[in-house]
Amino acid sequence: MNRRVLSLAVAWPVTRATMLWLLVHDSVPLLGRGSVAREVWRLYFHWFGVLSRGAFPAHDTLWQYPPGAGAVLLAPGLLPGLTYFQAFVVLTLVADAVIALALVRAGTRPGRSLRGAALWVGALPLLLHLPLARYDVQVTAFAVIALLTLPRSPRVGGVFAVLGGLVKVWPALVLLGVERGRATRSAWTWAAGAGTLAFGILAGLFDNPLAFLRQQGGRGIQIESLGGTALSLATHAGWTGRSRYRYGAVELVGPHVSAVATVCLALTAIAFGLLVLWRVRARRWTEATPYDAALGAVLLFTVTSRVISPQYMVWLLGLAAVCLTSRHTVQRPVAALVVAASAVSAVAYPALYREVVGCTWTGCALMLLRNGLLAAAAVLSLVRLWRSTRLPAADAAPVTGPRPASARLPHRATVPH
């Protein structure tokens, strides 16, 4: 067995055992005073009861997830002899192991790298026990498998992407960077077909499948978002707003909050426009382009969102890990920023979350650092993605005679017609 693979095989159980130990001691003040685990044994278990009766929690303001989330939250009921909480954690660890194995398998192929698997195994524990008590690891598994499957089978990759999108929307973004032409047509067509079929099945089995849209529309500015950071700092300059628990998160309410929310939505629209423009103008694809585009897209939508929950870092770590499986990726410095932001995020929540909620200088500094790292990562990711898919100057210039061999495109690059 490859020495690096053996090291990862030892590191995974050791780090996950540490995360489990932290989860067991969740009541310690610096570990959240029980708030991290409470999400599963109280909220998720409550939803499990509602879903078991054949309906989505339509009148629960905390239910803000697409219908596919219902299947994930019902899954722990399939494991006999365990409590809901125990079964949920077991399934989360299984999904975590699947991601690690997929990254190792991708990294051991010729011309690939195990850096991605190392990042996932080593960086996820930076979020302490939080990943074990949220279903974002399961969602990330869909996105990771979709990306790693796309080169060999765009159809299968499209199916996994849309199934992940039905659970938490963002995995559908991984299809943005599929090379134009046959691969895009195949991936997007199968994604549309699988998504329609899956949604139809869920809508037939459960009442109120679109109830989540109403709750999402009512959300405001979460205190951990970029807009929330600006408003938190504004409290030290005389802003009279305050924090309040709403829609399952601590949000800021008061003067000008609606204006900040509008700015966030406008920035999201601009981010979408930039990504569309990139895709239209991209001329070179390598094996890493779909990976790099997925990380860039999710980063842009994350930093412009009205909500940046700490578990969102799980998504970014997973996508960064996929990028690092390829030696052609241009996102290595972006991955480093994501890892740094994850470490800061764990200090902000759960360790010093009272400082964040109280908008103290310490809390503001933590959020400014974490969100500053994410914003820098998003901008850097888009810039490096854009540059990597442009034609070299020699290829862009018109030629009148026979084209010299030195001016041809690199072997792995393709120019769509």
Short mmCIF file of C-alpha atoms in Angstrom, two decimals:
data_model
loop_
_atom_site.label_atom_id
_atom_site.label_comp_id
_atom_site.label_asym_id
_atom_site.label_seq_id
_atom_site.Cartn_x
_atom_site.Cartn_y
_atom_site.Cartn_z
CA MET A 1 0.00 0.00 0.00
CA ASN A 2 1.23 3.51 -0.85
CA ARG A 3 2.76 5.14 2.23
CA ARG A 4 0.62 8.26 1.79
CA VAL A 5 -2.53 6.20 1.47
CA LEU A 6 -1.56 4.31 4.63
CA SER A 7 -1.06 7.61 6.48
CA LEU A 8 -4.53 8.75 5.43
CA ALA A 9 -5.99 5.40 6.48
CA VAL A 10 -4.56 5.97 9.97
CA ALA A 11 -5.38 9.68 10.15
CA TRP A 12 -9.07 9.34 9.27
CA PRO A 13 -10.14 7.16 12.25
CA VAL A 14 -7.92 9.11 14.64
CA THR A 15 -9.31 12.51 13.63
CA ARG A 16 -12.90 11.26 13.51
CA ALA A 17 -12.57 9.69 16.95
CA THR A 18 -11.43 13.08 18.22
CA MET A 19 -14.46 14.73 16.61
CA LEU A 20 -16.73 12.14 18.25
CA TRP A 21 -15.12 12.82 21.63
CA LEU A 22 -15.84 16.53 21.18
CA LEU A 23 -19.45 15.73 20.27
CA VAL A 24 -19.88 13.65 23.42
CA HIS A 25 -18.57 16.60 25.46
CA ASP A 26 -20.72 19.11 23.59
CA SER A 27 -22.03 20.65 26.84
CA VAL A 28 -18.66 22.25 27.62
CA PRO A 29 -18.97 26.07 27.27
CA LEU A 30 -16.24 26.40 24.64
CA LEU A 31 -17.87 23.61 22.62
CA GLY A 32 -21.23 25.30 22.42
CA ARG A 33 -23.03 24.46 25.69
CA GLY A 34 -24.96 21.70 23.90
CA SER A 35 -26.12 23.87 20.99
CA VAL A 36 -24.27 21.88 18.31
CA ALA A 37 -25.77 18.46 19.13
CA ARG A 38 -29.18 19.95 19.93
CA GLU A 39 -29.83 20.56 16.23
CA VAL A 40 -30.02 16.80 15.65
CA TRP A 41 -31.73 15.36 18.70
CA ARG A 42 -34.31 18.14 18.92
CA LEU A 43 -34.89 19.82 15.54
CA TYR A 44 -34.00 17.05 13.08
CA PHE A 45 -35.79 14.46 15.22
CA HIS A 46 -38.89 16.67 15.30
CA TRP A 47 -38.83 16.93 11.52
CA PHE A 48 -38.33 13.17 11.31
CA GLY A 49 -41.64 12.74 13.13
CA VAL A 50 -43.45 15.10 10.76
CA LEU A 51 -41.91 13.54 7.65
CA SER A 52 -42.80 10.06 8.89
CA ARG A 53 -46.45 11.09 8.65
CA GLY A 54 -46.08 11.93 4.95
CA ALA A 55 -45.72 15.73 4.96
CA PHE A 56 -43.06 18.39 4.98
CA PRO A 57 -43.09 20.80 7.97
CA ALA A 58 -44.96 23.46 5.99
CA HIS A 59 -45.78 25.73 8.93
CA ASP A 60 -42.39 25.52 10.61
CA THR A 61 -40.36 28.67 9.92
CA LEU A 62 -37.17 26.65 10.46
CA TRP A 63 -37.91 24.39 7.48
CA GLN A 64 -35.99 26.06 4.64
CA TYR A 65 -34.71 23.12 2.65
CA PRO A 66 -35.64 21.52 -0.70
CA PRO A 67 -37.69 18.29 -0.59
CA GLY A 68 -34.66 16.03 -0.99
CA ALA A 69 -33.60 16.99 2.53
CA GLY A 70 -36.55 14.96 3.78
CA ALA A 71 -34.99 11.73 2.49
CA VAL A 72 -31.71 12.49 4.27
CA LEU A 73 -33.48 13.26 7.55
CA LEU A 74 -35.58 10.08 7.33
CA ALA A 75 -32.55 7.86 6.64
CA PRO A 76 -31.49 7.43 10.32
CA GLY A 77 -34.79 5.63 10.91
CA LEU A 78 -33.50 2.80 8.71
CA LEU A 79 -30.82 1.81 11.25
CA PRO A 80 -32.34 -0.48 13.91
CA GLY A 81 -31.17 -0.55 17.51
CA LEU A 82 -29.90 3.03 17.56
CA THR A 83 -31.41 6.28 18.72
CA TYR A 84 -32.09 8.89 16.03
CA PHE A 85 -29.06 10.89 17.15
CA GLN A 86 -26.74 7.88 17.09
CA ALA A 87 -27.98 6.75 13.69
CA PHE A 88 -27.59 10.26 12.26
CA VAL A 89 -23.97 10.47 13.40
CA VAL A 90 -23.22 6.99 12.02
CA LEU A 91 -24.61 7.94 8.60
CA THR A 92 -22.66 11.21 8.65
CA LEU A 93 -19.45 9.29 9.31
CA VAL A 94 -20.29 6.90 6.47
CA ALA A 95 -20.75 9.84 4.10
CA ASP A 96 -17.47 11.32 5.37
CA ALA A 97 -15.69 8.02 4.69
CA VAL A 98 -17.20 7.83 1.20
CA ILE A 99 -15.82 11.28 0.41
CA ALA A 100 -12.38 10.34 1.73
CA LEU A 101 -12.33 7.09 -0.26
CA ALA A 102 -13.47 8.85 -3.44
CA LEU A 103 -10.72 11.44 -3.05
CA VAL A 104 -8.09 8.76 -2.39
CA ARG A 105 -9.21 6.80 -5.43
CA ALA A 106 -9.07 9.92 -7.60
CA GLY A 107 -5.70 10.93 -6.15
CA THR A 108 -4.01 7.60 -6.86
CA ARG A 109 -4.74 7.70 -10.59
CA PRO A 110 -1.84 8.56 -12.94
CA GLY A 111 -1.14 12.27 -13.03
CA ARG A 112 -3.33 12.95 -9.99
CA SER A 113 -2.56 13.95 -6.40
CA LEU A 114 -3.49 12.79 -2.89
CA ARG A 115 -3.42 16.40 -1.64
CA GLY A 116 -7.20 16.54 -1.96
CA ALA A 117 -7.74 13.53 0.28
CA ALA A 118 -5.21 14.93 2.76
CA LEU A 119 -7.03 18.25 2.87
CA TRP A 120 -10.39 16.60 3.55
CA VAL A 121 -9.08 14.23 6.21
CA GLY A 122 -6.95 16.86 7.94
CA ALA A 123 -9.01 20.05 7.57
CA LEU A 124 -12.53 18.86 8.37
CA PRO A 125 -11.63 18.46 12.10
CA LEU A 126 -10.81 22.18 12.15
CA LEU A 127 -14.59 22.63 12.38
CA LEU A 128 -14.51 20.55 15.58
CA HIS A 129 -17.63 18.36 16.05
CA LEU A 130 -19.97 20.56 14.00
CA PRO A 131 -19.79 18.44 10.79
CA LEU A 132 -21.06 15.39 12.68
CA ALA A 133 -24.21 17.20 13.81
CA ARG A 134 -25.31 18.72 10.50
CA TYR A 135 -26.28 17.00 7.27
CA ASP A 136 -23.88 19.06 5.15
CA VAL A 137 -21.37 16.20 4.93
CA GLN A 138 -24.04 14.11 3.17
CA VAL A 139 -24.77 16.98 0.79
CA THR A 140 -21.07 17.47 0.09
CA ALA A 141 -20.77 13.77 -0.76
CA PHE A 142 -23.21 14.27 -3.65
CA ALA A 143 -21.16 17.18 -5.01
CA VAL A 144 -17.79 15.43 -4.62
CA ILE A 145 -19.00 12.25 -6.34
CA ALA A 146 -20.64 14.30 -9.10
CA LEU A 147 -17.41 16.17 -9.86
CA LEU A 148 -15.17 13.11 -9.73
CA THR A 149 -17.59 11.17 -11.96
CA LEU A 150 -18.08 13.87 -14.61
CA PRO A 151 -14.90 13.15 -16.66
CA ARG A 152 -15.81 9.49 -17.17
CA SER A 153 -19.59 9.78 -17.28
CA PRO A 154 -21.23 13.22 -17.59
CA ARG A 155 -24.61 11.49 -17.28
CA VAL A 156 -23.88 9.99 -13.88
CA GLY A 157 -22.22 13.21 -12.73
CA GLY A 158 -25.30 15.19 -13.74
CA VAL A 159 -27.57 12.82 -11.82
CA PHE A 160 -25.52 13.07 -8.61
CA ALA A 161 -25.34 16.87 -8.93
CA VAL A 162 -29.09 17.31 -9.26
CA LEU A 163 -29.84 14.83 -6.46
CA GLY A 164 -27.56 16.89 -4.23
CA GLY A 165 -29.34 20.02 -5.47
CA LEU A 166 -32.65 18.56 -4.35
CA VAL A 167 -31.17 18.21 -0.87
CA LYS A 168 -29.54 21.64 -0.53
CA VAL A 169 -29.52 23.46 -3.89
CA TRP A 170 -25.81 24.37 -4.14
CA PRO A 171 -24.51 21.00 -5.50
CA ALA A 172 -26.27 21.79 -8.79
CA LEU A 173 -23.62 24.51 -9.27
CA VAL A 174 -20.95 21.86 -9.89
CA LEU A 175 -22.32 21.46 -13.42
CA LEU A 176 -21.34 25.03 -14.30
CA GLY A 177 -17.84 24.12 -15.40
CA VAL A 178 -18.61 21.11 -17.58
CA GLU A 179 -16.91 21.53 -20.94
CA ARG A 180 -19.19 22.97 -23.61
CA GLY A 181 -20.51 20.61 -26.24
CA ARG A 182 -21.50 16.98 -25.84
CA ALA A 183 -20.43 16.74 -22.19
CA THR A 184 -22.62 19.70 -21.18
CA ARG A 185 -25.61 18.45 -23.16
CA SER A 186 -25.32 15.00 -21.62
CA ALA A 187 -24.78 16.18 -18.02
CA TRP A 188 -27.47 18.86 -18.08
CA THR A 189 -30.04 16.68 -19.88
CA TRP A 190 -29.65 13.80 -17.46
CA ALA A 191 -29.67 16.22 -14.53
CA ALA A 192 -32.95 17.74 -15.72
CA GLY A 193 -34.52 14.32 -16.25
CA ALA A 194 -33.35 12.87 -12.94
CA GLY A 195 -34.32 16.02 -11.06
CA THR A 196 -37.82 16.03 -12.53
CA LEU A 197 -38.31 12.35 -11.74
CA ALA A 198 -36.97 12.63 -8.18
CA PHE A 199 -39.04 15.71 -7.44
CA GLY A 200 -42.12 14.01 -8.81
CA ILE A 201 -41.59 11.01 -6.53
CA LEU A 202 -41.09 13.22 -3.48
CA ALA A 203 -44.12 15.35 -4.35
CA GLY A 204 -46.19 12.17 -4.66
CA LEU A 205 -45.04 10.79 -1.32
CA PHE A 206 -45.15 13.98 0.78
CA ASP A 207 -47.49 16.94 1.10
CA ASN A 208 -46.23 20.54 0.76
CA PRO A 209 -42.95 19.86 -1.13
CA LEU A 210 -42.44 23.57 -1.94
CA ALA A 211 -43.14 24.88 1.55
CA PHE A 212 -39.47 25.73 2.02
CA LEU A 213 -39.67 28.58 -0.50
CA ARG A 214 -41.91 30.64 1.75
CA GLN A 215 -39.52 30.34 4.70
CA GLN A 216 -36.46 31.15 2.59
CA GLY A 217 -38.11 34.29 1.27
CA GLY A 218 -38.66 35.61 4.79
CA ARG A 219 -35.06 35.33 5.93
CA GLY A 220 -33.11 38.46 6.81
CA ILE A 221 -29.44 39.20 7.47
CA GLN A 222 -27.74 36.51 9.52
CA ILE A 223 -25.16 37.84 11.93
CA GLU A 224 -22.37 35.71 10.42
CA SER A 225 -22.89 36.88 6.84
CA LEU A 226 -20.89 39.59 5.13
CA GLY A 227 -23.82 41.98 5.53
CA GLY A 228 -24.13 40.93 9.15
CA THR A 229 -20.49 41.77 9.74
CA ALA A 230 -21.02 45.27 8.34
CA LEU A 231 -24.06 45.83 10.57
CA SER A 232 -22.28 44.42 13.63
CA LEU A 233 -19.47 46.91 13.10
CA ALA A 234 -22.08 49.63 12.64
CA THR A 235 -23.29 49.06 16.21
CA HIS A 236 -19.99 50.60 17.36
CA ALA A 237 -20.74 53.67 15.26
CA GLY A 238 -24.20 54.26 16.71
CA TRP A 239 -26.42 51.90 14.71
CA THR A 240 -29.45 51.07 16.87
CA GLY A 241 -30.23 47.59 15.57
CA ARG A 242 -30.02 44.38 17.60
CA SER A 243 -29.70 40.63 17.17
CA ARG A 244 -32.71 38.32 17.32
CA TYR A 245 -33.21 34.58 16.84
CA ARG A 246 -35.36 34.06 13.74
CA TYR A 247 -35.66 31.36 11.05
CA GLY A 248 -33.24 29.09 12.88
CA ALA A 249 -30.40 31.64 13.05
CA VAL A 250 -29.38 34.81 14.85
CA GLU A 251 -30.35 37.69 12.56
CA LEU A 252 -29.90 41.43 12.84
CA VAL A 253 -33.00 43.62 12.90
CA GLY A 254 -33.29 47.37 12.82
CA PRO A 255 -32.86 50.36 10.50
CA HIS A 256 -31.35 49.76 7.05
CA VAL A 257 -31.38 45.95 7.36
CA SER A 258 -33.69 45.62 4.36
CA ALA A 259 -31.30 47.80 2.33
CA VAL A 260 -28.38 45.55 3.25
CA ALA A 261 -30.44 42.51 2.27
CA THR A 262 -31.16 44.12 -1.11
CA VAL A 263 -27.46 44.77 -1.63
CA CYS A 264 -26.69 41.12 -0.86
CA LEU A 265 -29.27 39.96 -3.41
CA ALA A 266 -27.85 42.38 -5.98
CA LEU A 267 -24.34 41.06 -5.36
CA THR A 268 -25.61 37.50 -5.81
CA ALA A 269 -27.13 38.52 -9.15
CA ILE A 270 -23.82 40.13 -10.19
CA ALA A 271 -21.95 36.97 -9.17
CA PHE A 272 -24.29 34.88 -11.29
CA GLY A 273 -23.76 37.24 -14.22
CA LEU A 274 -19.97 37.02 -13.89
CA LEU A 275 -20.12 33.22 -13.86
CA VAL A 276 -22.31 33.17 -16.97
CA LEU A 277 -19.93 35.62 -18.68
CA TRP A 278 -16.96 33.45 -17.72
CA ARG A 279 -18.60 30.38 -19.24
CA VAL A 280 -19.44 32.20 -22.46
CA ARG A 281 -15.91 33.55 -22.87
CA ALA A 282 -13.96 30.49 -21.65
CA ARG A 283 -11.87 28.94 -24.43
CA ARG A 284 -9.61 26.40 -22.72
CA TRP A 285 -10.61 23.46 -20.58
CA THR A 286 -8.36 21.13 -18.59
CA GLU A 287 -9.37 18.20 -16.42
CA ALA A 288 -9.42 20.60 -13.44
CA THR A 289 -11.65 23.29 -14.97
CA PRO A 290 -14.97 21.78 -13.78
CA TYR A 291 -13.51 21.44 -10.27
CA ASP A 292 -12.14 24.98 -10.21
CA ALA A 293 -15.39 26.42 -11.55
CA ALA A 294 -17.44 24.59 -8.91
CA LEU A 295 -15.34 25.96 -6.06
CA GLY A 296 -15.41 29.48 -7.50
CA ALA A 297 -19.17 29.42 -8.03
CA VAL A 298 -20.00 28.17 -4.53
CA LEU A 299 -17.59 30.67 -2.98
CA LEU A 300 -19.22 33.57 -4.84
CA PHE A 301 -22.72 32.52 -3.86
CA THR A 302 -21.63 31.94 -0.27
CA VAL A 303 -20.00 35.33 0.33
CA THR A 304 -22.88 37.24 -1.30
CA SER A 305 -25.57 35.34 0.61
CA ARG A 306 -27.65 36.81 3.41
CA VAL A 307 -26.70 33.73 5.44
CA ILE A 308 -23.28 32.15 6.04
CA SER A 309 -23.77 29.39 8.57
CA PRO A 310 -20.59 27.76 9.97
CA GLN A 311 -21.46 24.41 8.36
CA TYR A 312 -21.14 26.02 4.91
CA MET A 313 -17.39 25.57 5.39
CA VAL A 314 -17.92 21.82 4.96
CA TRP A 315 -19.03 22.44 1.36
CA LEU A 316 -16.02 24.60 0.58
CA LEU A 317 -13.56 22.12 2.09
CA GLY A 318 -15.06 19.32 0.01
CA LEU A 319 -14.84 21.30 -3.23
CA ALA A 320 -11.32 22.52 -2.44
CA ALA A 321 -10.30 18.91 -1.83
CA VAL A 322 -11.62 17.88 -5.26
CA CYS A 323 -9.61 20.68 -6.88
CA LEU A 324 -6.41 19.45 -5.23
CA THR A 325 -6.81 15.95 -6.68
CA SER A 326 -5.75 17.45 -10.02
CA ARG A 327 -2.26 18.72 -10.71
CA HIS A 328 -3.77 21.16 -13.21
CA THR A 329 -5.88 23.08 -10.69
CA VAL A 330 -5.32 26.82 -10.31
CA GLN A 331 -7.09 26.92 -6.94
CA ARG A 332 -4.31 25.89 -4.55
CA PRO A 333 -3.99 29.33 -2.87
CA VAL A 334 -7.80 29.50 -2.71
CA ALA A 335 -7.87 26.15 -0.91
CA ALA A 336 -5.37 27.51 1.63
CA LEU A 337 -7.66 30.50 2.30
CA VAL A 338 -10.65 28.17 2.75
CA VAL A 339 -8.72 26.10 5.31
CA ALA A 340 -7.73 29.26 7.20
CA ALA A 341 -11.33 30.52 7.15
CA SER A 342 -12.50 27.15 8.53
CA ALA A 343 -10.14 27.43 11.49
CA VAL A 344 -11.36 30.95 12.28
CA SER A 345 -14.97 29.87 11.85
CA ALA A 346 -14.60 27.25 14.60
CA VAL A 347 -13.35 29.93 16.98
CA ALA A 348 -16.36 32.09 16.17
CA TYR A 349 -18.78 29.16 16.53
CA PRO A 350 -19.12 27.50 18.90
CA ALA A 351 -16.21 28.74 21.02
CA LEU A 352 -16.88 32.51 21.11
CA TYR A 353 -20.35 32.73 19.64
CA ARG A 354 -21.63 34.88 22.49
CA GLU A 355 -19.08 37.51 21.47
CA VAL A 356 -20.36 37.34 17.89
CA VAL A 357 -24.02 37.59 18.91
CA GLY A 358 -23.20 40.45 21.27
CA CYS A 359 -21.42 42.33 18.47
CA THR A 360 -18.43 42.90 20.74
CA TRP A 361 -15.14 44.02 19.26
CA THR A 362 -13.84 40.46 19.61
CA GLY A 363 -16.87 39.04 17.82
CA CYS A 364 -16.66 41.65 15.07
CA ALA A 365 -12.94 41.00 14.59
CA LEU A 366 -13.54 37.25 14.25
CA MET A 367 -16.28 37.72 11.66
CA LEU A 368 -14.28 40.35 9.80
CA LEU A 369 -11.33 37.95 9.58
CA ARG A 370 -13.38 34.89 8.60
CA ASN A 371 -15.50 36.70 6.03
CA GLY A 372 -12.50 38.65 4.77
CA LEU A 373 -10.73 35.36 4.06
CA LEU A 374 -13.81 34.03 2.26
CA ALA A 375 -14.23 37.21 0.21
CA ALA A 376 -10.55 37.13 -0.76
CA ALA A 377 -10.89 33.45 -1.68
CA ALA A 378 -13.94 34.16 -3.86
CA VAL A 379 -12.28 37.01 -5.77
CA LEU A 380 -9.01 35.10 -6.19
CA SER A 381 -10.85 31.98 -7.31
CA LEU A 382 -12.75 33.81 -10.05
CA VAL A 383 -9.66 35.68 -11.25
CA ARG A 384 -7.54 32.53 -11.46
CA LEU A 385 -10.37 30.59 -13.11
CA TRP A 386 -10.87 33.33 -15.68
CA ARG A 387 -7.17 33.55 -16.53
CA SER A 388 -6.76 29.78 -16.76
CA THR A 389 -9.46 29.44 -19.42
CA ARG A 390 -8.33 32.26 -21.72
CA LEU A 391 -6.46 31.51 -24.90
CA PRO A 392 -2.72 32.26 -24.71
CA ALA A 393 -1.76 35.45 -26.55
CA ALA A 394 -0.01 33.48 -29.30
CA ASP A 395 -3.19 31.51 -30.00
CA ALA A 396 -5.46 34.55 -29.85
CA ALA A 397 -3.38 36.50 -32.42
CA PRO A 398 -4.34 36.08 -36.10
CA VAL A 399 -1.90 34.13 -38.24
CA THR A 400 -1.49 34.28 -42.02
CA GLY A 401 0.82 31.37 -42.63
CA PRO A 402 1.18 27.80 -41.40
CA ARG A 403 0.88 27.58 -37.63
CA PRO A 404 4.12 26.59 -35.90
CA ALA A 405 4.02 23.60 -33.56
CA SER A 406 5.13 25.78 -30.64
CA ALA A 407 1.95 27.83 -30.92
CA ARG A 408 -0.45 24.93 -30.64
CA LEU A 409 -2.65 24.49 -27.61
CA PRO A 410 -1.41 22.32 -24.75
CA HIS A 411 -2.23 18.64 -25.15
CA ARG A 412 -4.92 18.65 -22.46
CA ALA A 413 -6.63 21.85 -23.56
CA THR A 414 -9.57 21.82 -25.94
CA VAL A 415 -11.18 24.59 -27.92
CA PRO A 416 -14.95 24.25 -28.23
CA HIS A 417 -16.56 25.01 -31.58
#
